[in-house]
mmCIF file of C-alpha atoms and ligand atoms in Angstrom:
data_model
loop_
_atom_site.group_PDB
_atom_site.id
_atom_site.type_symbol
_atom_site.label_atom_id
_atom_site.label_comp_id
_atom_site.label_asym_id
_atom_site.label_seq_id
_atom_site.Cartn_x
_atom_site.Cartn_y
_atom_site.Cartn_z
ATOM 1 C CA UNK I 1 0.000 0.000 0.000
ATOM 2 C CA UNK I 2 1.454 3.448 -1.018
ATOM 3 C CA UNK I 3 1.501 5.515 2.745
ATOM 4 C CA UNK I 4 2.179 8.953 0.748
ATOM 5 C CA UNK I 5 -0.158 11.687 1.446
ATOM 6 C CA UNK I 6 0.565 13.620 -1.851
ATOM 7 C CA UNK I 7 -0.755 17.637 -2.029
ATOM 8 C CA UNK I 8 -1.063 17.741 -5.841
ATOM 9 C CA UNK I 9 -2.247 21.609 -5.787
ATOM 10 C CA UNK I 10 -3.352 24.438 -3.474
ATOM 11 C CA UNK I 11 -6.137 27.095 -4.586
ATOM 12 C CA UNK I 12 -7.525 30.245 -2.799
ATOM 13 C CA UNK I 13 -10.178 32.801 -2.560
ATOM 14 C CA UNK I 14 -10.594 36.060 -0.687
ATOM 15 C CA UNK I 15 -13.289 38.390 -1.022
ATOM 16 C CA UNK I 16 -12.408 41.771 -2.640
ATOM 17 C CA UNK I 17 -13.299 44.215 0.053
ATOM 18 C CA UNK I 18 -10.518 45.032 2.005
ATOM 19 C CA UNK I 19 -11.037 46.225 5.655
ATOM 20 C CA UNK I 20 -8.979 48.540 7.304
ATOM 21 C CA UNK I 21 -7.551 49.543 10.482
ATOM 22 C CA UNK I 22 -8.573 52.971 9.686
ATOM 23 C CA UNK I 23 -11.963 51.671 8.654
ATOM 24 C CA UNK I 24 -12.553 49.894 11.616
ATOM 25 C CA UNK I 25 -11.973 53.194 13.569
ATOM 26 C CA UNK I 26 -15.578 54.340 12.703
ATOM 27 C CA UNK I 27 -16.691 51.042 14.106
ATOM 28 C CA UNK I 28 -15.155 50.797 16.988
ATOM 29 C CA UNK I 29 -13.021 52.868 19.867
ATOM 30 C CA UNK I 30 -9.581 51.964 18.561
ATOM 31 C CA UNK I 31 -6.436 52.897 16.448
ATOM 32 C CA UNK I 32 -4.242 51.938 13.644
ATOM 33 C CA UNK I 33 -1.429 52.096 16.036
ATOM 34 C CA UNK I 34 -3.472 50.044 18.454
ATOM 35 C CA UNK I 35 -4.357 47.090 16.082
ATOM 36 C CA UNK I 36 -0.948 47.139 14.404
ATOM 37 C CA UNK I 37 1.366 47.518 17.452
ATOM 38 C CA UNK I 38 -0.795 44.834 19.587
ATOM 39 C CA UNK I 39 -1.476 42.470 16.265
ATOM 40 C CA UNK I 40 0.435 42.618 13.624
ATOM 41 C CA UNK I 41 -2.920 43.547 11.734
ATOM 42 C CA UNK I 42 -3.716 46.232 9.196
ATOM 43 C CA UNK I 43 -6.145 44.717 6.611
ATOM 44 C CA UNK I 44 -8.660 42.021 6.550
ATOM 45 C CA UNK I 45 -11.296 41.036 3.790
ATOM 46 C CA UNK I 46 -15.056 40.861 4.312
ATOM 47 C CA UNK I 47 -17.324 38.958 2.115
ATOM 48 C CA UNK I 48 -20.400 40.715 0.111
ATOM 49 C CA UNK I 49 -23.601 40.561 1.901
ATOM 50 C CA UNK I 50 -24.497 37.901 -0.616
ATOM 51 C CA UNK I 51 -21.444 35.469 -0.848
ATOM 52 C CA UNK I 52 -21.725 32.768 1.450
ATOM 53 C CA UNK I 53 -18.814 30.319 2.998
ATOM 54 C CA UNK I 54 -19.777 27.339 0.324
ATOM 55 C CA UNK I 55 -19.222 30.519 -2.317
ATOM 56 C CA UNK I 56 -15.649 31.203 -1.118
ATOM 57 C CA UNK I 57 -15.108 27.075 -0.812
ATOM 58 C CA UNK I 58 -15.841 26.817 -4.308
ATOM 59 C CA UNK I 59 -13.484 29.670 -5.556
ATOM 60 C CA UNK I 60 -10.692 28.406 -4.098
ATOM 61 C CA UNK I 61 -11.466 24.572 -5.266
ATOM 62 C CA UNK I 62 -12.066 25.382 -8.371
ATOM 63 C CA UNK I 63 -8.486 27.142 -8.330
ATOM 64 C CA UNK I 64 -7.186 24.240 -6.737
ATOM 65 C CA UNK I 65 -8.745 21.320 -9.467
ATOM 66 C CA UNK I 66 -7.306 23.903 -12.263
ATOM 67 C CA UNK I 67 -3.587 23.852 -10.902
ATOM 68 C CA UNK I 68 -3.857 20.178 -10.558
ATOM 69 C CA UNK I 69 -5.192 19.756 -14.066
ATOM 70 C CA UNK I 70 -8.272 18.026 -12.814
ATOM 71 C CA UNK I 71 -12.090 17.458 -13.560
ATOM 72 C CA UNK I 72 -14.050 17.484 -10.597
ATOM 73 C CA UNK I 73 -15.306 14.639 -11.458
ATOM 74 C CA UNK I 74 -11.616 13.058 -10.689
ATOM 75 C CA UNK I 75 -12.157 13.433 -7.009
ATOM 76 C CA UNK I 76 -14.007 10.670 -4.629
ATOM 77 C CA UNK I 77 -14.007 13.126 -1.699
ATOM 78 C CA UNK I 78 -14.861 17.085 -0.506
ATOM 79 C CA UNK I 79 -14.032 17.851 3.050
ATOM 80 C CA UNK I 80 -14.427 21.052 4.574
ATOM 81 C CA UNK I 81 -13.030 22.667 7.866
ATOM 82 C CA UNK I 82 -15.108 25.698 8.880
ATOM 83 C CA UNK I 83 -15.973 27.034 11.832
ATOM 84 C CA UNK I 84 -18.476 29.227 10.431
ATOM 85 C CA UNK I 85 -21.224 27.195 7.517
ATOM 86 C CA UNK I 86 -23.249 29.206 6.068
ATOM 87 C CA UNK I 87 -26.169 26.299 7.515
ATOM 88 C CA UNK I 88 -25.727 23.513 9.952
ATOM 89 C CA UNK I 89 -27.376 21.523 7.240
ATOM 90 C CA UNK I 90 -26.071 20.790 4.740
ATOM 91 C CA UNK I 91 -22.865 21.076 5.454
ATOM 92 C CA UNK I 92 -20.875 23.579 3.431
ATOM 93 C CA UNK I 93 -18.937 20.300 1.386
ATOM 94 C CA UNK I 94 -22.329 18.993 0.554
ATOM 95 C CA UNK I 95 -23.277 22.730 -0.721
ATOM 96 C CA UNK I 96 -19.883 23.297 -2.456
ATOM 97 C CA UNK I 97 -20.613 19.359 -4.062
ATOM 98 C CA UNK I 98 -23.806 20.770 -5.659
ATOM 99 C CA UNK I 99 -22.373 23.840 -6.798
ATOM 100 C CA UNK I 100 -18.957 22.331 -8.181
ATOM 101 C CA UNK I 101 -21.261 19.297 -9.785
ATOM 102 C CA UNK I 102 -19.341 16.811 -8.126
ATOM 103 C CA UNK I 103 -21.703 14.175 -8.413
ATOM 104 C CA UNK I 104 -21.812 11.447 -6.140
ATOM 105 C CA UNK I 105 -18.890 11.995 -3.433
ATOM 106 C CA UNK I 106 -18.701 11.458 0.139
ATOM 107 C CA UNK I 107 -19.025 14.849 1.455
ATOM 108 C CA UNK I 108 -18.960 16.521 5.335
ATOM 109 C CA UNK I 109 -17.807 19.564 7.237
ATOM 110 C CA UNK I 110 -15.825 19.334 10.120
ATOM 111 C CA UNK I 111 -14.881 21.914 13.120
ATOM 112 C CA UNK I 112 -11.611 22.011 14.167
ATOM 113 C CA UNK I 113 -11.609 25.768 14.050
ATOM 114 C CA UNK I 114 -8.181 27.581 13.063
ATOM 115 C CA UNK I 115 -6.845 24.298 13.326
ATOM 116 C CA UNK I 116 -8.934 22.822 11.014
ATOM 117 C CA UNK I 117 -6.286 22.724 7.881
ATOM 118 C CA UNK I 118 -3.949 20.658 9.596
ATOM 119 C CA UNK I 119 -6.433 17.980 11.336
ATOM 120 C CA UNK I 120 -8.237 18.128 7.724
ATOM 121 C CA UNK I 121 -4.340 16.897 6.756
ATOM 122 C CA UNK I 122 -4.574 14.122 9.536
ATOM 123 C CA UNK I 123 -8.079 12.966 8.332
ATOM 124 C CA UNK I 124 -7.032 12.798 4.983
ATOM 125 C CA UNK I 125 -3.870 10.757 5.215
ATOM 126 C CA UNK I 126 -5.702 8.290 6.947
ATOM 127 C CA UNK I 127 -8.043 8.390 4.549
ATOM 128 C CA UNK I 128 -5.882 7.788 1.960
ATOM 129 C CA UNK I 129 -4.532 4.682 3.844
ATOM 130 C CA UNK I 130 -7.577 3.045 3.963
ATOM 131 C CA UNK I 131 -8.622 3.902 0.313
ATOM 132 C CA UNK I 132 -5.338 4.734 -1.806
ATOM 133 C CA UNK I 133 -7.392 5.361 -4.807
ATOM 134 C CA UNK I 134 -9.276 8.179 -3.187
ATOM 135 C CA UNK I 135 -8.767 11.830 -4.704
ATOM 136 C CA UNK I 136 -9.266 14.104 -2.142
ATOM 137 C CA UNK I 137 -10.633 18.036 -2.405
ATOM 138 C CA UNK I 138 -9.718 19.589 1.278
ATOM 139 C CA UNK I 139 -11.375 22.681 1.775
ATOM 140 C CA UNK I 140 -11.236 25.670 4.268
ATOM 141 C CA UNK I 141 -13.329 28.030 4.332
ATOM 142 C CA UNK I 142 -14.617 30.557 6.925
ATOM 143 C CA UNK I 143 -17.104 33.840 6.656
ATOM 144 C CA UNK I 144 -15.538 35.095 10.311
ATOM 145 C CA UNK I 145 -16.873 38.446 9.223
ATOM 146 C CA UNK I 146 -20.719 37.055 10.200
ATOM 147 C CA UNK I 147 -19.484 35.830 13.487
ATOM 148 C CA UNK I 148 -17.884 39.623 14.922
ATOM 149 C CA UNK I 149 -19.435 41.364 17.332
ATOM 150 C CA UNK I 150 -18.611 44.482 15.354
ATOM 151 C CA UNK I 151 -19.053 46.678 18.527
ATOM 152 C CA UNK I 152 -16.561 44.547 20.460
ATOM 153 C CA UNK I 153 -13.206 46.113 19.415
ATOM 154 C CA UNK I 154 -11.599 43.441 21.495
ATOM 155 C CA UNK I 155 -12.157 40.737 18.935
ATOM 156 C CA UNK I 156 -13.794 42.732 15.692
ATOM 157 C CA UNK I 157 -10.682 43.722 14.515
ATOM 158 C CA UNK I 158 -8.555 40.133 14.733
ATOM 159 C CA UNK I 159 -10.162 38.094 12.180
ATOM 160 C CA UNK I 160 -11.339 38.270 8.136
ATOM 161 C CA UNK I 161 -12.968 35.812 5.650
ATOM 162 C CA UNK I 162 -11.283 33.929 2.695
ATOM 163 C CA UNK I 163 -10.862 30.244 1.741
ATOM 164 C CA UNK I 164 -8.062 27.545 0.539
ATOM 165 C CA UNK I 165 -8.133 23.911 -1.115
ATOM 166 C CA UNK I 166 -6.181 21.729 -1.804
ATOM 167 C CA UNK I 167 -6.032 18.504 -3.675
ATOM 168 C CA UNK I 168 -4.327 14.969 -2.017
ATOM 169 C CA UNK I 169 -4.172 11.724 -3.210
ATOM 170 C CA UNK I 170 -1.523 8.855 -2.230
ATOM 171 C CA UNK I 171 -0.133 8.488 -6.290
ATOM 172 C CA UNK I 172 0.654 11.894 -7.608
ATOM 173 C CA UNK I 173 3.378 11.777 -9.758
ATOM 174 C CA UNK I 174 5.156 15.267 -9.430
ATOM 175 C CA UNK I 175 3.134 16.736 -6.249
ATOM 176 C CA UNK I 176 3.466 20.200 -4.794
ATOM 177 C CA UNK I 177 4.355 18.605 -1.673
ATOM 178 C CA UNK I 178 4.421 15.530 0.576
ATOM 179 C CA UNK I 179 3.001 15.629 3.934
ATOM 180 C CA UNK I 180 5.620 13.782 6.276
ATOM 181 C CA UNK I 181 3.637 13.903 9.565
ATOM 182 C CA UNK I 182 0.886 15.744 11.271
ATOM 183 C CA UNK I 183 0.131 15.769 14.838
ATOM 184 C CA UNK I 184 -3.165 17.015 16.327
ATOM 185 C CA UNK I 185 -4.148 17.759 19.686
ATOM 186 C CA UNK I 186 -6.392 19.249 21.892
ATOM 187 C CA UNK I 187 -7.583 20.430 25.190
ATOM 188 C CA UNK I 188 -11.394 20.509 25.594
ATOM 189 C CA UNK I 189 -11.503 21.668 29.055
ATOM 190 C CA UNK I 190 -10.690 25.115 27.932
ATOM 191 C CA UNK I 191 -13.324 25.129 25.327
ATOM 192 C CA UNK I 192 -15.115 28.210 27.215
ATOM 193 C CA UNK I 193 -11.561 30.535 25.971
ATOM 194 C CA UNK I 194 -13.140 31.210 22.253
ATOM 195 C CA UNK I 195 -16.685 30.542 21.582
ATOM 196 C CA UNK I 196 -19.988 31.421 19.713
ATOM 197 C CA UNK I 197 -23.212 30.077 19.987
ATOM 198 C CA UNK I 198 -26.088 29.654 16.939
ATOM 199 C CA UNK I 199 -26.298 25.683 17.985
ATOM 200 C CA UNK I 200 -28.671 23.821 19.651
ATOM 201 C CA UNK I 201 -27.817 24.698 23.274
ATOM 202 C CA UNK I 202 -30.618 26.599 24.185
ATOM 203 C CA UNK I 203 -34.356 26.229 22.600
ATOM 204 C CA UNK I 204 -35.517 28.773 20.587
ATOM 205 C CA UNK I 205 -39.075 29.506 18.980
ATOM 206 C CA UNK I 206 -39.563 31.391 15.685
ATOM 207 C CA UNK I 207 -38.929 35.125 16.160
ATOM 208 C CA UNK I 208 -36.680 34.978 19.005
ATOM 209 C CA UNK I 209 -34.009 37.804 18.655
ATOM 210 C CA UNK I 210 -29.969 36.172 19.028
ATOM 211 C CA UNK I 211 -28.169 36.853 21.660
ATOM 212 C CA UNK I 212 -24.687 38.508 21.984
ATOM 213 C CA UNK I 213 -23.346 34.513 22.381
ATOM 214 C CA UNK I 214 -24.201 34.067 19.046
ATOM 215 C CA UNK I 215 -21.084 36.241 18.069
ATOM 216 C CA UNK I 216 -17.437 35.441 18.663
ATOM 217 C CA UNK I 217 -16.511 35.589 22.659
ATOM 218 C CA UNK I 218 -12.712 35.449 23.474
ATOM 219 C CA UNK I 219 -10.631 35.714 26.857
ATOM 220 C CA UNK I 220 -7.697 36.892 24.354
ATOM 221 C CA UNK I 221 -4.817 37.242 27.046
ATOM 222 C CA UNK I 222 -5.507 33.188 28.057
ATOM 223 C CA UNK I 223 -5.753 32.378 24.353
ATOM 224 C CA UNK I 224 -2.572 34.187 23.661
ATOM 225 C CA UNK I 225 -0.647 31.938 26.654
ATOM 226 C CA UNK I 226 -2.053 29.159 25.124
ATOM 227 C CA UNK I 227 -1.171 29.876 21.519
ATOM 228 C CA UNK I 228 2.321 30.118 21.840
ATOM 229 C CA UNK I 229 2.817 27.797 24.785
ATOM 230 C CA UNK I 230 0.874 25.035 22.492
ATOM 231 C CA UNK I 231 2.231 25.474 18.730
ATOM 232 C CA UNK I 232 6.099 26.043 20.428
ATOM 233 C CA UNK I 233 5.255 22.367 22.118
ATOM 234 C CA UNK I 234 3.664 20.604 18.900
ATOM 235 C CA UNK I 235 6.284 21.659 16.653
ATOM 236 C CA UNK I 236 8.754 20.200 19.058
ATOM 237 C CA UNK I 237 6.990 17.514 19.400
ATOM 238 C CA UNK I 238 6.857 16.761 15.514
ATOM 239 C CA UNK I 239 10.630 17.565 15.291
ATOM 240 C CA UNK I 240 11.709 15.074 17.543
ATOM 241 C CA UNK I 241 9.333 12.330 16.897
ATOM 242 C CA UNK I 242 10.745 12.431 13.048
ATOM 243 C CA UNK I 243 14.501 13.041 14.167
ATOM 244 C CA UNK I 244 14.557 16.557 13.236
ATOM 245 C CA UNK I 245 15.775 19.370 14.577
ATOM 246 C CA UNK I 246 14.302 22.941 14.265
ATOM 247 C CA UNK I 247 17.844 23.682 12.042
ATOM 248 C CA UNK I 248 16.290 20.930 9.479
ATOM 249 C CA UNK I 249 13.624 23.484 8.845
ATOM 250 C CA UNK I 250 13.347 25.753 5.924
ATOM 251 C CA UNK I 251 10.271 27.679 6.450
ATOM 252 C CA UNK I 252 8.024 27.599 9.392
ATOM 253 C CA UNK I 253 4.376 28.996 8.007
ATOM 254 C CA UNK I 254 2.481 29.719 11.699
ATOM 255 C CA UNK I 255 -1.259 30.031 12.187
ATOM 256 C CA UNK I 256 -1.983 33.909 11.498
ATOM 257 C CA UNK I 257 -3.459 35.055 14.360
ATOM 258 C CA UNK I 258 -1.079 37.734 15.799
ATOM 259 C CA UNK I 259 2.042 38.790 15.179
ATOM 260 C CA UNK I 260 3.460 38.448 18.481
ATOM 261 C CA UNK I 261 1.893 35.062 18.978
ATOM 262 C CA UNK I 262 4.108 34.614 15.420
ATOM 263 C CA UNK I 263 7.167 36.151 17.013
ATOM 264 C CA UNK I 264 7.208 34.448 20.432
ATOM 265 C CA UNK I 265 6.494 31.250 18.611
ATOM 266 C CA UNK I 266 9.790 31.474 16.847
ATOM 267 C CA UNK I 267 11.539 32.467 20.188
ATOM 268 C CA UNK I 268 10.834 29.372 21.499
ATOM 269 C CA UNK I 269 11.363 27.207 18.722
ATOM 270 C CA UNK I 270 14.742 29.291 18.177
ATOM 271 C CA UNK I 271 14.118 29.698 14.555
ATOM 272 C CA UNK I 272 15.466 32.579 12.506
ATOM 273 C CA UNK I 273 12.707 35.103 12.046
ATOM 274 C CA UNK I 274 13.964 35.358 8.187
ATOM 275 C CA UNK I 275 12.403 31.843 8.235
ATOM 276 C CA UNK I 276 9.150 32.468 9.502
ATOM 277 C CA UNK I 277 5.879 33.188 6.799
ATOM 278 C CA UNK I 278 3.963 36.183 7.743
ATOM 279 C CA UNK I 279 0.652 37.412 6.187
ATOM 280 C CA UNK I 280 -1.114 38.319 9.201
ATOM 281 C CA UNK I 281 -1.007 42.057 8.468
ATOM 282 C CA UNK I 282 -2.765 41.550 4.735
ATOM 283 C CA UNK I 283 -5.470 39.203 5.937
ATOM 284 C CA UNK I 284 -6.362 38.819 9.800
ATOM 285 C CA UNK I 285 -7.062 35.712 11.272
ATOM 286 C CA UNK I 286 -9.229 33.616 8.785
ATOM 287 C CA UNK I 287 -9.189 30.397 11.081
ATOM 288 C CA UNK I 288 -9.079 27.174 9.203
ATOM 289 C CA UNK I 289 -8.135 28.943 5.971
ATOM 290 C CA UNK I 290 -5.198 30.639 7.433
ATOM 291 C CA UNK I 291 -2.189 28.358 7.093
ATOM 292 C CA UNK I 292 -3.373 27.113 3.526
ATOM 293 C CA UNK I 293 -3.453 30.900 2.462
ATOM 294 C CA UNK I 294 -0.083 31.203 4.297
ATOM 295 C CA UNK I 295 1.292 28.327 2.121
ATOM 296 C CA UNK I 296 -0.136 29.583 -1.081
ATOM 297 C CA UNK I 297 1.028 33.526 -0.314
ATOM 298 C CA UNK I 298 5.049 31.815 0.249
ATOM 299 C CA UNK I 299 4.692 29.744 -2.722
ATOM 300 C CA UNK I 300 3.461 32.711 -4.711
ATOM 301 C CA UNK I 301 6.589 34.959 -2.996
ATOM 302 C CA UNK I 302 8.837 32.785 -3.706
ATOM 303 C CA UNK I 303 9.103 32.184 0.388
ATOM 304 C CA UNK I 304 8.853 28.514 -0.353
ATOM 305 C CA UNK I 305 10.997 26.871 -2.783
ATOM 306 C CA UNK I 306 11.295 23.000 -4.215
ATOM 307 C CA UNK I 307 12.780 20.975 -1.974
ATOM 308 C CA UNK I 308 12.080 22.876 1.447
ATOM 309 C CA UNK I 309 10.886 21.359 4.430
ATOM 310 C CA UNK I 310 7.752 23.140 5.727
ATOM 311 C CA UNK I 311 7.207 23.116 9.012
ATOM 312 C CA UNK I 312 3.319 24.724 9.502
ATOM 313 C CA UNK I 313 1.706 24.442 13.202
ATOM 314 C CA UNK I 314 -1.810 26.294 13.926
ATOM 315 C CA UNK I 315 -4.536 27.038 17.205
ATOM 316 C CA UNK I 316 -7.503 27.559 17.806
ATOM 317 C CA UNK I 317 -10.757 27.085 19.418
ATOM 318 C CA UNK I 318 -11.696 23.752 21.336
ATOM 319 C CA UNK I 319 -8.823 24.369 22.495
ATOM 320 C CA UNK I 320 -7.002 22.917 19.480
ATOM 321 C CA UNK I 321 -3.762 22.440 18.537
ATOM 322 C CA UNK I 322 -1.365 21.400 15.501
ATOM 323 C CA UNK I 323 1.504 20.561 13.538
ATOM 324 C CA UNK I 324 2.353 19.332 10.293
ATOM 325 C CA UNK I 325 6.081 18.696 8.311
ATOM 326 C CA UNK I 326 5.613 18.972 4.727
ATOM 327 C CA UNK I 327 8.232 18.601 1.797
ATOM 328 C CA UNK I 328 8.071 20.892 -1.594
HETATM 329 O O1 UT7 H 1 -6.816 31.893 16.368
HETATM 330 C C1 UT7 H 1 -6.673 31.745 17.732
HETATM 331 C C2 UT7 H 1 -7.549 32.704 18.396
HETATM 332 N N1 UT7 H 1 -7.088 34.013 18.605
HETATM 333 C C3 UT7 H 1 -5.908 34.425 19.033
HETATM 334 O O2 UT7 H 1 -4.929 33.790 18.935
HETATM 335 C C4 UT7 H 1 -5.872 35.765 19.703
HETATM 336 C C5 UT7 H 1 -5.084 35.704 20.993
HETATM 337 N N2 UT7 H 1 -5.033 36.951 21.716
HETATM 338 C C6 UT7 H 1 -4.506 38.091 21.218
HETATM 339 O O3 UT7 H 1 -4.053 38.133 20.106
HETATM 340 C C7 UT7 H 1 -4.430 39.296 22.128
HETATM 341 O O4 UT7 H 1 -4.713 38.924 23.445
HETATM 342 C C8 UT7 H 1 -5.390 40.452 21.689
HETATM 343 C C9 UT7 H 1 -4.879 41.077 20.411
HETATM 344 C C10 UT7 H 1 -6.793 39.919 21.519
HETATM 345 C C11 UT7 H 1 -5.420 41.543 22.777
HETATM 346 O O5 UT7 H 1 -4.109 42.021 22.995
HETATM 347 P P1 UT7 H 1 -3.582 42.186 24.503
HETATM 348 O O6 UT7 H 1 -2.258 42.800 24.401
HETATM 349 O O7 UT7 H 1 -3.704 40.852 25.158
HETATM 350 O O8 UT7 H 1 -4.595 43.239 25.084
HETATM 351 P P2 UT7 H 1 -5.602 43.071 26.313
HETATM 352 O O9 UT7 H 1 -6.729 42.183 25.958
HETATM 353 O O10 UT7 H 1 -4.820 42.782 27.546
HETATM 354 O O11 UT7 H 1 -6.158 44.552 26.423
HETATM 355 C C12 UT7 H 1 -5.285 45.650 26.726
HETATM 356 C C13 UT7 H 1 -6.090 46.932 26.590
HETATM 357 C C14 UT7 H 1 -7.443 46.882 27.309
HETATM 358 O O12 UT7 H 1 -7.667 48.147 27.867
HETATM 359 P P3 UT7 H 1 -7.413 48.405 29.427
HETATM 360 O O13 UT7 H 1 -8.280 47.424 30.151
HETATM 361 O O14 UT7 H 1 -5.942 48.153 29.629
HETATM 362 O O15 UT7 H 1 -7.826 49.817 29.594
HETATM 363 C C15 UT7 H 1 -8.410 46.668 26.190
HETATM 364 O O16 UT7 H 1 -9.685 47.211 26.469
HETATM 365 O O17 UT7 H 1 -6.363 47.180 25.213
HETATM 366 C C16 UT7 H 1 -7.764 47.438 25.059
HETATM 367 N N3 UT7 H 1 -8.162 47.012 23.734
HETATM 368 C C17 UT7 H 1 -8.130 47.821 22.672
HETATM 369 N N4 UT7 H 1 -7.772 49.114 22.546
HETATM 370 C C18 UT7 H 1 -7.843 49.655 21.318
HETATM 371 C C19 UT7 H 1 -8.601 45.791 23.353
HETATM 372 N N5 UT7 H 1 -8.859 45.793 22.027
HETATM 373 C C20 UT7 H 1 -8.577 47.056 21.592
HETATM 374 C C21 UT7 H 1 -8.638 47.672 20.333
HETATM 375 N N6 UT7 H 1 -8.256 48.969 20.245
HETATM 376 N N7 UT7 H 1 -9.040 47.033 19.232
#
């Protein structure tokens, strides 16, 4: 049985309106110096009032299936990681199926948050272990933008919307990369740290206005401990266990949530910062779609270059936690 989990292509979409910090400032009590000192931040894109989450999913896969010189009727699965469907049902890969034409596949969402590229990674290689033939279309996608509290400057001003896809399979002949290993991990007990309602929790009758938990809730100072204390760990963690050291790695593309989470990320890991991927200040936090569109933005730079080792690692809500050695 062949045990490579192959990326054949990456594809991404963001939405055209760009955000801000200045824009923001008529929103909310804060400043450019505020977001971009504290975050790293100074734009972020919002989806149109019309485009939904399955919308952006299919931009970027369609991208994706068009680098990898691929029908969509080639691929056997659609997976999406997204925090934020557009509907609890059906899930944003069945939607995306539909809209791409994708016939028969096995399709489902799943929530792993800003983690949710690299467990979709760990899904998928197993996946591909069990069937070998499969042809996998990964998706993230997240409309963050309809989950701000837009009067909370606290948390309004972290995130933005956008997708990225990517195509696996076990066979490809010249892929983009090879995943090497992936480790996921997780600490529900700290779930309450990052949350937002619009589930089932409490019952609801037809006209009842939505509470404030509907929208993103963070204890950010906690979530930044845990962000850097985590993805420093898991990175180690994936090192060792493969006989690496952090010297072994070319690039290290980090979840994009802040830049200080970034920066004290690479302290610990005592990686160059010349080695580190940054596009946190262009796009926000986009959750699941943020290390894809990390990946995509080096390629496209030139950051990442045939042959490197990758070394990505992300966070997020649950709590979860992640990190993933690739080869170009
Ligand atoms: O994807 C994973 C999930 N997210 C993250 O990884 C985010 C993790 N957390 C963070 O990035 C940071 O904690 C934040 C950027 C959210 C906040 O930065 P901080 O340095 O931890 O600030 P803070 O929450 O301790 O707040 C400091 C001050 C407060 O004012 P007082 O109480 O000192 O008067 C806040 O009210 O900054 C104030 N503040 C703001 N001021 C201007 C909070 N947000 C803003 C804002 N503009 N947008």
């Amino acid at each position: 049985m062949n045990h490579r989990c192959c990326l054949t292509a990456l594809g991404v979409y963001t939405p055209e309106h760009i955000l801000s910090n200045n824009d923001l400032c008529a929103l909310v009590d804060t400043s450019d110096e505020w977001i971009t000192s504290r975050t790293g931040i100074r734009f972020r894109r919002k989806m149109a009032d019309t485009e939904t989450t399955s919308d952006m999913a299919v931009a970027a896969a369609r991208q994706a299936l068009e680098r990898a010189s691929l029908q969509v009727s080639d691929i056997t699965h659609i997976i999406v990681g997204t925090c934020t469907p557009e509907k609890l049902c059906p899930s944003v890969a069945s939607l995306t199926a539909g809209k791409l034409g994708a016939g028969h596949c096995m399709a489902f969402d799943f929530n792993a948050a800003c983690s949710g590229y690299l467990y979709g990674l760990s899904i998928c290689r197993g996946l591909l272990l069990a069937e070998p033939q499969a042809r996998i279309l990964l998706i993230c996608a997240e409309a963050m933008s309809r989950r701000m509290n837009w009067s909370d400057r606290s948390t309004c001003v972290l995130f933005g919307d956008g997708a990225a896809a990517c195509v696996l399979s076990a066979d490809a002949n010249a892929p983009l990369a090879v995943l090497r290993d992936v480790l996921c991990a997780g600490d529900g007990s700290l779930g309450r740290l990052i949350t937002f309602g619009g589930g089932t929790e409490h019952v609801r009758n037809v006209g009842d206005p939505i509470g404030e938990d509907y929208f993103l809730q963070m204890q950010g100072r906690e979530v930044f401990k845990h962000a850097v204390r985590r993805m420093a760990d898991i990175c180690q963690e994936a090192l060792s266990r493969n006989g690496l050291s952090i010297d072994d790695v070319d690039v290290l593309v980090p979840h994009q949530a802040n830049m200080r989470i970034i920066e004290a990320v690479g302290d610990r890991l005592h990686i160059a910062p010349e080695k580190v991927f940054t596009n946190v200040a262009d796009y926000g936090n986009t959750s699941a779609a943020s290390v894809p569109l990390a990946l995509d933005d080096a390629l496209g730079k030139g950051a990442i270059l045939p042959g490197q080792r990758v070394l990505c690692t992300s966070f997020g809500a649950g709590l979860t936690w992640s990190a993933a050695l690739m080869e170009f």
